[in-house]
Short mmCIF file of C-alpha atoms in Angstrom, two decimals:
data_model
loop_
_atom_site.label_atom_id
_atom_site.label_comp_id
_atom_site.label_asym_id
_atom_site.label_seq_id
_atom_site.Cartn_x
_atom_site.Cartn_y
_atom_site.Cartn_z
CA MET A 28 -82.92 -80.94 -48.54
CA ASN A 29 -83.72 -80.35 -44.92
CA SER A 30 -82.43 -82.70 -42.19
CA SER A 31 -82.11 -82.20 -38.39
CA VAL A 32 -78.82 -83.08 -36.70
CA ASP A 33 -78.70 -84.13 -33.06
CA LEU A 34 -75.48 -82.70 -31.64
CA ARG A 35 -75.72 -84.97 -28.60
CA GLN A 36 -74.83 -87.89 -30.85
CA LEU A 37 -71.47 -86.27 -31.52
CA ALA A 38 -70.57 -85.99 -27.82
CA ILE A 39 -67.92 -88.39 -26.53
CA ASP A 40 -68.76 -90.19 -23.34
CA ARG A 41 -65.57 -90.07 -21.26
CA GLY A 42 -67.14 -91.53 -18.20
CA ALA A 43 -67.82 -89.77 -14.93
CA THR A 44 -64.68 -89.02 -12.87
CA THR A 45 -64.81 -88.29 -9.19
CA ILE A 46 -62.22 -85.79 -7.81
CA ALA A 47 -61.46 -86.63 -4.24
CA PRO A 48 -60.99 -83.56 -2.01
CA ARG A 49 -57.46 -83.08 -0.75
CA ARG A 50 -57.05 -83.32 2.94
CA ARG A 51 -55.24 -80.34 4.36
CA LEU A 52 -54.82 -81.55 7.90
CA LEU A 53 -51.77 -79.36 8.61
CA THR A 54 -53.39 -76.06 7.77
CA ARG A 55 -56.90 -76.92 8.97
CA TYR A 56 -56.23 -78.68 12.23
CA VAL A 57 -52.58 -78.84 13.33
CA ILE A 58 -51.62 -75.15 13.04
CA PRO A 59 -54.87 -73.78 14.53
CA GLY A 60 -54.59 -76.33 17.32
CA ALA A 61 -51.00 -75.30 18.06
CA ILE A 62 -52.01 -71.63 18.13
CA ALA A 63 -54.88 -72.36 20.49
CA ALA A 64 -52.63 -74.47 22.73
CA GLY A 65 -50.02 -71.71 22.83
CA PHE A 66 -52.65 -69.13 23.69
CA LEU A 67 -54.00 -71.33 26.47
CA ALA A 68 -50.46 -71.87 27.79
CA LEU A 69 -49.86 -68.10 27.77
CA VAL A 70 -53.10 -67.50 29.64
CA ALA A 71 -52.21 -70.21 32.15
CA TRP A 72 -48.75 -68.69 32.66
CA SER A 73 -50.21 -65.23 33.23
CA LEU A 74 -52.72 -66.65 35.71
CA ARG A 75 -50.19 -68.73 37.62
CA ASP A 76 -49.88 -66.07 40.33
CA PHE A 77 -53.63 -66.35 40.88
CA ALA A 78 -53.71 -70.13 40.75
CA PHE A 79 -50.44 -70.62 42.65
CA PRO A 80 -49.78 -67.31 44.40
CA PRO A 81 -46.23 -66.61 45.70
CA THR A 82 -45.62 -66.57 49.41
CA ALA A 83 -45.94 -63.13 50.97
CA VAL A 84 -42.96 -62.38 53.20
CA THR A 85 -41.57 -59.58 55.32
CA VAL A 86 -37.85 -58.82 54.94
CA SER A 87 -35.36 -56.91 57.02
CA PRO A 88 -31.83 -55.65 56.28
CA VAL A 89 -28.82 -56.65 58.31
CA ILE A 90 -27.94 -54.08 60.98
CA SER A 91 -24.28 -53.21 61.46
CA VAL A 92 -23.13 -51.78 64.79
CA ARG A 93 -19.87 -51.21 66.63
CA SER A 94 -18.75 -53.29 69.56
CA ALA A 95 -15.75 -53.16 71.82
CA GLN A 96 -12.14 -54.32 71.24
CA GLN A 97 -11.41 -53.67 67.54
CA ARG A 98 -7.98 -52.66 66.35
CA GLY A 99 -7.15 -50.35 63.44
CA GLY A 100 -7.36 -52.00 60.01
CA SER A 101 -10.27 -54.24 60.95
CA PRO A 102 -13.26 -54.37 58.58
CA LEU A 103 -16.06 -51.94 59.40
CA PHE A 104 -18.60 -52.61 56.68
CA GLN A 105 -18.81 -53.65 53.05
CA ALA A 106 -20.48 -51.95 50.10
CA ALA A 107 -20.77 -52.48 46.37
CA GLY A 108 -18.91 -50.23 43.96
CA TRP A 109 -18.18 -49.66 40.30
CA ILE A 110 -14.88 -48.79 38.70
CA GLU A 111 -14.74 -45.50 36.79
CA PRO A 112 -12.05 -43.20 35.36
CA ARG A 113 -10.41 -40.77 37.75
CA PRO A 114 -11.39 -38.05 38.12
CA THR A 115 -13.64 -38.14 35.02
CA PRO A 116 -13.53 -39.67 31.54
CA ILE A 117 -11.33 -37.75 29.10
CA ARG A 118 -13.53 -36.17 26.44
CA VAL A 119 -11.97 -36.15 22.97
CA ALA A 120 -13.76 -33.46 21.00
CA ALA A 121 -13.70 -32.22 17.42
CA LEU A 122 -12.09 -28.79 17.53
CA ALA A 123 -13.69 -27.81 14.22
CA PRO A 124 -17.22 -28.49 12.91
CA GLY A 125 -17.61 -31.13 10.26
CA ILE A 126 -18.96 -34.54 9.26
CA VAL A 127 -17.40 -37.71 10.65
CA GLU A 128 -15.93 -39.66 7.75
CA SER A 129 -14.49 -42.62 9.65
CA LEU A 130 -13.66 -43.84 13.14
CA LEU A 131 -10.20 -45.37 13.47
CA VAL A 132 -10.62 -46.95 16.93
CA VAL A 133 -12.82 -49.46 18.73
CA ASP A 134 -13.92 -49.82 22.35
CA ASP A 135 -11.11 -50.35 24.88
CA GLN A 136 -8.43 -50.00 22.22
CA PRO A 137 -5.06 -48.86 23.61
CA ILE A 138 -3.86 -45.66 21.96
CA ARG A 139 -0.90 -43.36 22.36
CA LYS A 140 -0.89 -39.60 22.55
CA GLY A 141 -1.09 -38.04 19.08
CA GLU A 142 -2.39 -41.13 17.28
CA PRO A 143 -5.45 -40.52 15.06
CA ILE A 144 -8.85 -41.42 16.47
CA ALA A 145 -11.25 -40.22 13.77
CA LYS A 146 -11.28 -38.34 10.48
CA LEU A 147 -13.72 -35.69 9.31
CA VAL A 148 -14.61 -34.84 5.71
CA VAL A 149 -11.71 -32.65 4.51
CA GLU A 150 -12.92 -31.27 1.15
CA ASP A 151 -14.42 -28.06 2.55
CA ALA A 152 -11.38 -27.37 4.70
CA GLN A 153 -9.04 -28.06 1.77
CA LEU A 154 -10.87 -25.57 -0.46
CA ALA A 155 -10.85 -22.98 2.31
CA LEU A 156 -7.08 -23.40 2.67
CA GLU A 157 -6.51 -22.97 -1.07
CA ARG A 158 -8.65 -19.83 -1.06
CA ALA A 159 -6.66 -18.46 1.88
CA GLU A 160 -3.35 -19.20 0.11
CA ALA A 161 -4.55 -17.37 -3.02
CA ASP A 162 -5.60 -14.42 -0.89
CA VAL A 163 -2.12 -14.31 0.68
CA LYS A 164 -0.52 -14.15 -2.78
CA LEU A 165 -2.88 -11.34 -3.79
CA ARG A 166 -2.09 -9.36 -0.65
CA GLU A 167 1.64 -9.91 -1.15
CA ALA A 168 1.35 -8.51 -4.70
CA GLU A 169 -0.41 -5.44 -3.31
CA MET A 170 2.38 -5.08 -0.75
CA ASP A 171 5.04 -5.26 -3.48
CA GLU A 172 3.21 -2.53 -5.39
CA ALA A 173 3.10 -0.38 -2.26
CA LYS A 174 6.84 -0.92 -1.74
CA SER A 175 7.54 0.18 -5.32
CA ASN A 176 5.46 3.31 -4.86
CA LEU A 177 7.32 4.11 -1.65
CA VAL A 178 10.71 3.71 -3.33
CA ALA A 179 9.60 6.02 -6.14
CA ALA A 180 8.27 8.57 -3.66
CA ASN A 181 11.54 8.54 -1.71
CA THR A 182 13.49 8.99 -4.94
CA ARG A 183 11.35 11.99 -5.95
CA LEU A 184 11.88 13.41 -2.47
CA GLU A 185 15.63 12.91 -2.44
CA GLU A 186 16.18 13.93 -6.07
CA PRO A 187 13.30 16.19 -7.22
CA VAL A 188 14.49 16.38 -10.84
CA HIS A 189 10.91 16.82 -12.02
CA LEU A 190 10.68 20.13 -10.15
CA GLU A 191 14.12 21.16 -11.34
CA ALA A 192 13.02 20.55 -14.94
CA ILE A 193 9.92 22.67 -14.44
CA LEU A 194 12.03 25.39 -12.83
CA GLY A 195 14.44 25.29 -15.77
CA ASP A 196 11.55 25.66 -18.23
CA SER A 197 10.21 28.61 -16.26
CA GLU A 198 13.60 30.33 -16.18
CA ALA A 199 14.07 29.74 -19.91
CA MET A 200 10.68 31.22 -20.69
CA LEU A 201 11.45 34.18 -18.43
CA ALA A 202 14.82 34.74 -20.11
CA GLN A 203 13.18 34.56 -23.52
CA LEU A 204 10.59 37.09 -22.44
CA GLU A 205 13.19 39.42 -21.03
CA THR A 206 15.07 39.21 -24.32
CA LEU A 207 11.88 40.24 -26.12
CA LEU A 208 11.48 43.19 -23.77
CA LYS A 209 15.07 44.25 -24.38
CA ASN A 210 14.62 44.02 -28.16
CA LEU A 211 11.20 45.70 -28.14
CA PRO A 212 12.50 49.34 -28.37
CA PHE A 213 14.69 48.42 -31.30
CA GLU A 214 11.87 46.67 -33.07
CA THR A 215 9.62 49.66 -32.38
CA THR A 216 12.19 52.08 -33.84
CA ARG A 217 12.60 49.84 -36.87
CA ALA A 218 8.84 49.64 -37.30
CA ILE A 219 8.46 53.45 -37.04
CA ALA A 220 11.12 53.95 -39.66
CA ARG A 221 9.47 51.44 -41.93
CA ARG A 222 6.10 53.20 -41.39
CA GLU A 223 7.60 56.58 -42.26
CA TYR A 224 9.10 55.15 -45.41
CA ALA A 225 5.79 53.57 -46.34
CA GLN A 226 3.99 56.85 -45.67
CA ILE A 227 6.35 58.81 -47.90
CA ASP A 228 6.03 56.17 -50.62
CA PHE A 229 2.25 56.23 -50.39
CA GLU A 230 2.00 60.03 -50.48
CA SER A 231 4.31 60.29 -53.48
CA LYS A 232 2.36 57.71 -55.41
CA GLU A 233 -0.90 59.39 -54.40
CA ARG A 234 0.27 62.62 -56.05
CA ILE A 235 1.05 60.91 -59.33
CA ARG A 236 -2.00 58.62 -59.26
CA THR A 237 -2.96 59.68 -62.73
CA SER A 238 0.35 58.70 -64.22
CA ILE A 239 0.75 55.32 -62.53
CA ALA A 240 -1.37 52.28 -62.14
CA ALA A 241 -3.98 52.32 -59.37
CA ARG A 242 -2.69 48.95 -58.18
CA GLU A 243 0.63 50.48 -57.18
CA VAL A 244 -1.16 53.16 -55.16
CA ASP A 245 -3.19 50.52 -53.39
CA ALA A 246 -0.07 48.47 -52.65
CA ALA A 247 1.66 51.51 -51.18
CA LYS A 248 -1.45 52.20 -49.10
CA SER A 249 -1.49 48.63 -47.83
CA GLU A 250 2.21 48.73 -46.96
CA PHE A 251 1.71 51.94 -45.03
CA ASP A 252 -1.26 50.54 -43.08
CA ALA A 253 0.69 47.37 -42.18
CA ALA A 254 3.66 49.37 -40.96
CA ASP A 255 1.40 51.63 -38.92
CA ALA A 256 -0.36 48.60 -37.37
CA LEU A 257 2.98 47.04 -36.48
CA VAL A 258 4.06 50.24 -34.74
CA ARG A 259 0.88 50.36 -32.69
CA GLU A 260 1.22 46.62 -31.86
CA LEU A 261 4.78 47.05 -30.65
CA GLN A 262 3.77 50.04 -28.59
CA GLN A 263 0.98 48.01 -26.90
CA ARG A 264 3.12 44.87 -26.53
CA GLN A 265 5.27 46.53 -23.91
CA SER A 266 2.63 46.36 -21.15
CA ALA A 267 1.59 42.82 -22.06
CA LEU A 268 5.16 41.58 -22.01
CA GLU A 269 5.79 43.26 -18.68
CA SER A 270 2.70 41.57 -17.18
CA GLN A 271 3.81 38.24 -18.61
CA GLN A 272 7.29 38.85 -17.20
CA THR A 273 5.82 39.43 -13.73
CA ALA A 274 3.76 36.22 -13.97
CA LEU A 275 6.76 34.19 -15.10
CA ARG A 276 8.86 35.56 -12.27
CA GLN A 277 6.14 34.62 -9.76
CA ARG A 278 5.87 31.14 -11.25
CA ARG A 279 9.65 30.76 -11.11
CA ASP A 280 9.73 31.84 -7.49
CA ALA A 281 6.85 29.46 -6.63
CA ILE A 282 8.66 26.55 -8.24
CA LYS A 283 11.82 27.46 -6.35
CA ARG A 284 9.86 27.53 -3.10
CA GLN A 285 8.19 24.23 -3.96
CA LEU A 286 11.61 22.79 -4.65
CA GLU A 287 12.75 23.97 -1.24
CA LEU A 288 9.69 22.68 0.66
CA LEU A 289 8.96 19.51 -1.40
CA THR A 290 5.47 19.37 0.16
CA ASP A 291 3.89 17.11 -2.44
CA GLU A 292 6.85 14.75 -2.41
CA LYS A 293 6.81 14.47 1.37
CA LYS A 294 3.06 13.86 1.26
CA ALA A 295 3.57 11.19 -1.38
CA VAL A 296 6.19 9.51 0.81
CA GLY A 297 3.83 9.56 3.81
CA GLU A 298 0.93 8.20 1.78
CA SER A 299 3.11 5.49 0.25
CA THR A 300 4.39 4.54 3.70
CA ALA A 301 0.82 4.30 5.01
CA ARG A 302 -0.25 2.24 2.01
CA LEU A 303 2.71 -0.07 2.56
CA LYS A 304 1.79 -0.54 6.21
CA ALA A 305 -1.82 -1.23 5.25
CA ALA A 306 -0.64 -3.73 2.64
CA GLU A 307 1.62 -5.42 5.20
CA ALA A 308 -1.30 -5.59 7.64
CA ARG A 309 -3.51 -7.14 4.97
CA VAL A 310 -0.76 -9.67 4.24
CA ALA A 311 -0.51 -10.51 7.94
CA GLN A 312 -4.29 -10.81 8.15
CA ALA A 313 -4.37 -13.06 5.11
CA LYS A 314 -1.61 -15.22 6.60
CA VAL A 315 -3.60 -15.52 9.83
CA GLN A 316 -6.62 -16.64 7.82
CA MET A 317 -4.42 -19.11 5.96
CA ALA A 318 -3.07 -20.41 9.28
CA GLU A 319 -6.64 -20.77 10.55
CA ALA A 320 -7.58 -22.65 7.39
CA GLN A 321 -4.52 -24.89 7.80
CA LEU A 322 -5.39 -25.44 11.45
CA ARG A 323 -8.95 -26.36 10.52
CA LEU A 324 -7.64 -28.78 7.91
CA ASP A 325 -5.30 -30.33 10.49
CA ARG A 326 -8.22 -30.61 12.92
CA MET A 327 -10.10 -32.76 10.43
CA THR A 328 -7.94 -35.53 11.90
CA ILE A 329 -8.81 -35.95 15.59
CA SER A 330 -5.89 -37.22 17.66
CA ALA A 331 -5.62 -38.67 21.14
CA PRO A 332 -4.78 -36.01 23.75
CA VAL A 333 -3.20 -38.53 26.14
CA THR A 334 -1.99 -42.10 26.21
CA GLY A 335 -4.74 -44.44 27.40
CA ARG A 336 -7.67 -46.54 26.23
CA ILE A 337 -10.92 -45.81 24.42
CA TYR A 338 -13.82 -45.68 26.86
CA GLN A 339 -16.93 -44.90 24.79
CA LEU A 340 -17.62 -44.20 21.12
CA ILE A 341 -19.91 -41.17 20.97
CA GLY A 342 -19.70 -39.96 17.37
CA HIS A 343 -20.50 -42.20 14.40
CA PRO A 344 -19.57 -41.99 10.69
CA GLY A 345 -21.88 -39.56 8.95
CA ALA A 346 -22.73 -37.64 12.12
CA LYS A 347 -22.33 -33.88 12.22
CA VAL A 348 -20.12 -32.68 15.05
CA GLY A 349 -19.07 -29.32 16.36
CA GLY A 350 -22.31 -27.44 15.68
CA ASP A 351 -24.20 -25.48 18.29
CA LEU A 352 -27.39 -27.49 17.68
CA THR A 353 -25.82 -30.95 17.78
CA ARG A 354 -26.11 -32.67 21.14
CA SER A 355 -25.82 -36.23 22.45
CA VAL A 356 -26.86 -37.74 25.73
CA GLY A 357 -24.42 -36.65 28.42
CA TYR A 358 -22.05 -34.87 26.01
CA ASP A 359 -22.04 -31.85 23.76
CA GLY A 360 -22.15 -32.11 20.00
CA SER A 361 -18.38 -31.99 19.48
CA THR A 362 -17.52 -35.17 21.43
CA ILE A 363 -16.21 -38.04 19.30
CA VAL A 364 -14.99 -40.53 21.91
CA THR A 365 -14.12 -40.64 25.58
CA MET A 366 -10.90 -42.11 26.98
CA TYR A 367 -9.54 -43.26 30.27
CA GLN A 368 -6.08 -43.98 31.62
CA PRO A 369 -5.74 -47.51 33.08
CA ASP A 370 -3.40 -46.29 35.79
CA LYS A 371 -5.87 -43.64 36.96
CA LEU A 372 -9.03 -45.39 38.15
CA GLN A 373 -11.35 -44.93 41.09
CA VAL A 374 -14.31 -46.76 42.60
CA ARG A 375 -17.76 -45.25 42.96
CA VAL A 376 -19.18 -46.83 46.13
CA ASP A 377 -22.81 -46.67 47.26
CA VAL A 378 -22.65 -46.39 51.05
CA ARG A 379 -25.80 -46.81 53.11
CA PHE A 380 -26.83 -43.84 55.22
CA GLU A 381 -26.20 -45.69 58.47
CA ASP A 382 -22.58 -46.37 57.43
CA VAL A 383 -21.80 -42.84 56.25
CA PRO A 384 -20.66 -41.63 59.74
CA HIS A 385 -17.94 -44.30 59.67
CA VAL A 386 -16.40 -42.97 56.43
CA SER A 387 -13.57 -40.44 56.52
CA LEU A 388 -11.16 -38.93 54.02
CA ARG A 389 -8.02 -40.99 53.23
CA GLN A 390 -9.58 -43.95 55.03
CA SER A 391 -8.08 -47.27 53.96
CA VAL A 392 -10.25 -49.75 52.06
CA GLU A 393 -9.91 -53.15 50.44
CA ILE A 394 -11.24 -53.75 46.93
CA ASN A 395 -12.11 -57.28 45.89
CA ASN A 396 -13.28 -58.84 42.67
CA PRO A 397 -13.51 -62.45 41.44
CA ALA A 398 -10.76 -61.68 38.92
CA LEU A 399 -8.33 -60.75 41.69
CA SER A 400 -6.12 -63.26 43.45
CA ALA A 401 -5.80 -60.92 46.43
CA PRO A 402 -7.68 -57.78 47.46
CA LEU A 403 -6.37 -54.41 46.35
CA THR A 404 -5.81 -51.47 48.66
CA GLY A 405 -7.14 -47.97 48.25
CA GLN A 406 -8.24 -44.93 50.18
CA VAL A 407 -11.24 -42.64 50.29
CA LEU A 408 -10.88 -39.62 48.01
CA TYR A 409 -14.00 -37.71 48.93
CA ILE A 410 -17.64 -38.12 49.88
CA SER A 411 -20.27 -36.93 47.45
CA SER A 412 -22.54 -34.08 48.47
CA GLU A 413 -25.64 -35.54 46.81
CA ALA A 414 -27.51 -38.63 47.95
CA ASP A 415 -29.46 -41.18 45.94
CA ILE A 416 -33.00 -40.97 47.29
CA GLN A 417 -34.06 -44.14 45.48
CA LYS A 418 -31.35 -46.38 46.96
CA ASN A 419 -30.93 -44.43 50.22
CA THR A 420 -27.19 -44.31 49.67
CA LEU A 421 -24.45 -41.74 49.40
CA GLN A 422 -21.66 -42.03 46.86
CA VAL A 423 -18.08 -42.27 48.09
CA LYS A 424 -15.12 -42.07 45.71
CA VAL A 425 -12.23 -44.43 46.44
CA ALA A 426 -8.83 -44.21 44.77
CA LEU A 427 -7.19 -47.43 43.55
CA ASP A 428 -3.53 -48.06 44.33
CA ASN A 429 -1.85 -49.58 41.25
CA PRO A 430 -4.99 -50.97 39.54
CA PRO A 431 -4.39 -54.17 37.53
CA PRO A 432 -4.48 -53.88 33.73
CA PHE A 433 -7.65 -55.97 33.42
CA PHE A 434 -9.70 -53.52 35.51
CA LYS A 435 -12.19 -51.73 33.25
CA PRO A 436 -14.71 -48.99 33.93
CA GLU A 437 -18.13 -50.17 35.17
CA MET A 438 -16.70 -53.41 36.60
CA LEU A 439 -18.44 -54.36 39.84
CA VAL A 440 -16.26 -54.69 42.95
CA ASP A 441 -16.78 -55.22 46.66
CA VAL A 442 -15.29 -52.50 48.84
CA THR A 443 -14.52 -53.18 52.50
CA PHE A 444 -13.97 -50.09 54.62
CA LEU A 445 -11.33 -50.59 57.30
CA GLU A 446 -11.02 -49.13 60.76
CA PRO A 447 -8.68 -46.11 60.63
CA GLN A 448 -5.37 -46.38 62.45
CA HIS A 449 -5.49 -44.02 65.42
CA GLN A 450 -4.06 -43.71 68.92
CA VAL A 451 -6.44 -44.51 71.79
CA ALA A 452 -6.05 -44.59 75.54
CA SER A 453 -5.57 -47.97 77.19
CA THR A 454 -8.74 -47.46 79.23
CA GLU A 455 -10.78 -46.51 76.15
CA PRO A 456 -12.19 -49.53 74.29
CA ASN A 457 -11.83 -49.73 70.53
CA GLN A 458 -14.91 -50.17 68.38
CA GLN A 459 -15.67 -53.22 66.23
CA ARG A 460 -18.31 -53.67 63.56
CA GLN A 461 -20.89 -56.45 64.18
CA LEU A 462 -23.90 -57.66 62.20
CA LEU A 463 -27.33 -58.07 63.83
CA ILE A 464 -30.66 -59.44 62.61
CA PRO A 465 -34.06 -59.87 64.28
CA ALA A 466 -34.38 -63.06 66.31
CA THR A 467 -37.60 -63.94 64.45
CA ALA A 468 -35.60 -64.46 61.26
CA ILE A 469 -33.48 -67.28 62.73
CA HIS A 470 -34.58 -70.90 62.32
CA THR A 471 -33.04 -74.05 63.78
CA SER A 472 -32.69 -77.50 62.22
CA GLY A 473 -30.60 -80.56 62.76
CA LEU A 474 -27.81 -78.96 60.71
CA GLY A 475 -27.74 -75.81 62.83
CA ASP A 476 -29.14 -72.30 62.60
CA PHE A 477 -30.20 -70.83 59.27
CA VAL A 478 -32.16 -67.94 57.82
CA TRP A 479 -34.20 -67.42 54.73
CA LEU A 480 -32.78 -64.77 52.37
CA ALA A 481 -34.89 -62.86 49.86
CA ASP A 482 -33.35 -63.00 46.40
CA GLN A 483 -35.25 -60.04 45.00
CA SER A 484 -33.79 -60.38 41.50
CA ASP A 485 -35.27 -63.90 41.05
CA ARG A 486 -38.01 -63.41 43.66
CA ARG A 487 -37.04 -66.67 45.34
CA ALA A 488 -36.38 -67.74 48.91
CA VAL A 489 -32.80 -68.95 49.54
CA ARG A 490 -31.74 -70.89 52.64
CA GLN A 491 -28.51 -69.66 54.26
CA ALA A 492 -26.68 -71.29 57.17
CA ILE A 493 -25.38 -68.90 59.84
CA LYS A 494 -23.41 -68.78 63.07
CA THR A 495 -24.97 -66.77 65.85
CA GLY A 496 -23.42 -64.85 68.70
CA ALA A 497 -24.73 -62.77 71.59
CA LYS A 498 -28.37 -61.68 71.85
CA VAL A 499 -29.76 -58.40 73.09
CA ASP A 500 -33.53 -58.03 73.28
CA ASP A 501 -34.94 -59.09 69.89
CA LEU A 502 -31.65 -58.80 67.95
CA VAL A 503 -29.05 -61.55 67.53
CA GLU A 504 -25.42 -61.12 66.50
CA ILE A 505 -24.37 -63.00 63.34
CA ALA A 506 -20.78 -64.23 63.41
CA ASP A 507 -20.73 -65.79 59.94
CA GLY A 508 -22.97 -66.37 56.93
CA LEU A 509 -24.32 -62.86 56.23
CA ASN A 510 -23.08 -59.48 55.08
CA VAL A 511 -24.45 -55.97 55.26
CA THR A 512 -26.16 -56.29 51.87
CA SER A 513 -28.22 -59.36 52.83
CA ARG A 514 -32.00 -59.20 53.22
CA VAL A 515 -33.41 -61.74 55.66
CA ILE A 516 -37.01 -62.92 55.75
CA THR A 517 -38.47 -62.29 59.19
CA SER A 518 -41.96 -63.74 58.61
CA ALA A 519 -43.99 -65.55 55.95
CA VAL A 520 -47.66 -66.43 55.57
CA ARG A 521 -46.74 -70.14 55.25
CA PRO A 522 -43.65 -72.30 55.70
CA LEU A 523 -40.95 -71.78 53.09
CA ALA A 524 -38.93 -74.23 51.04
CA GLU A 525 -35.74 -73.74 49.03
CA GLY A 526 -36.54 -71.88 45.80
CA ASP A 527 -40.12 -70.92 46.70
CA ARG A 528 -41.45 -67.90 44.86
CA ILE A 529 -41.95 -64.93 47.18
CA VAL A 530 -43.41 -61.46 47.09
CA VAL A 531 -42.25 -58.80 49.53
CA GLN A 532 -45.28 -57.20 51.14
CA GLU A 533 -43.42 -55.30 53.82
CA ASP A 534 -39.80 -54.26 54.30
CA ALA A 535 -39.33 -54.08 58.02
CA SER A 536 -36.16 -52.07 58.57
CA PRO A 537 -35.01 -52.48 62.14
CA ALA A 538 -32.42 -49.82 61.41
CA ALA A 539 -35.18 -47.25 61.42
CA ASN A 540 -36.30 -48.30 64.88
CA ALA A 541 -32.98 -49.36 66.34
CA SER A 542 -31.68 -45.89 67.23
CA PRO A 543 -33.08 -46.09 70.80
CA GLN A 544 -31.17 -49.35 71.20
CA ARG A 545 -27.78 -48.05 69.99
CA SER A 546 -26.46 -47.64 73.48
CA GLN A 547 -27.33 -51.26 74.28
CA LEU A 548 -26.02 -52.60 70.97
CA SER A 549 -22.72 -50.82 71.47
CA ARG A 550 -22.18 -52.89 74.63
CA LEU A 551 -22.31 -56.18 72.74
CA PRO A 552 -19.13 -58.24 73.22
CA SER A 553 -17.01 -59.16 70.24
CA ALA A 554 -17.30 -62.58 68.58
CA GLY A 555 -14.16 -63.77 70.32
CA ASN A 556 -15.56 -62.89 73.75
CA SER A 557 -19.11 -64.09 73.35
#
């Protein structure tokens, strides 16, 4: 029976369902828009100098000169400085190569002399010490053996009983031989008599051979031959015994002479003494090696050489120190830390070239810092022999008198150099330091005179009020408001306002061109006489 089945009739009509697309506004629009806005803002920020260019200005440093009527101890000029250890940081080095296991200190930690700073891995040094101790015991055993041999050699030398025993044996043998020689004639006579008797017995039996047994004749013949051989032997033994007697006498005499000289015994004593000295030297050498191993083990703990504070941490746990190939920036490969002593500090001052002639050894200075309630005093230690060509300065080292405990290396301080105390004639004017700037840098407003300063770190123009003094040519004395480190703006392409962005196109240094005017500037009156 054939029938066709329509499978479409079996399908279930579930109705058409429409899936609405999900709106992903955040990922499709918000995030890309934020990225584009950020990119546009970055481009706008990078192009701000083109859209809103900073004001081009010309700056000039403040010129410091001397004027009349200044007493000793008056300020000459001011310079920036940094505190540093005196004379140098104390380098704490590993005296033996190894691997840093742990550091026991932190930066600026106070530490006393002898306290541990770091520890190195000690296993290798411990094994080396144990090996050295075992070697010392071995060498000491060899030395004991050499001592025993020397004692035995001295005993054989002092009491040579072994030679006396040999001499006694030789004399006994010689006496025995001499006894044989004395008895030899008697033995020979006895042997001759026995031979004659044997001959007679043999001849008699030979005559009656027929009446006796042949064995008896042969026995008589044998007895006669033996007696005859004994006689010949005794006759020949005489010369042999005499030769043996001579040899024994020579041997006896040699032993006696050896007993008198004791050559071998003395040689044995000398050799034993030398061996003992060599053994003692090996023991000393082994003890030195053991001491070196102990010293190396002790050096696995690095201690502070002085009482002070930790300055810098150079080595780190896991670092290899003490090798020829290990190096770090500014230090060799054995340095673990550096230290400084708080009571021994100095100031590294950058002095401008134009102020260098006014610096002298043991010159008094004042050191100031915001942390100080009153300036500290110090004096110039020495002037460096190398200049900084980038900053156009020369380093001057200044010693601190009783530095406060909160002073740390690399702290910034202001150093004021004072006029030295010296005797001058009443007709000779003293010299006083004064500050001068170009007249073009001074502006006037209802509040008084002011200048624009170039803050080169922020690249901004800063307004600064000043008090002016005397004027010579195009330079004006500044009584208050500026210092020697200030940079004044002498000209700008457009008027300035507080906080305007600036760019320095030219640094006009009147100091470079002011040398022809030094004679005129030196005649400026002081601020009190202007």
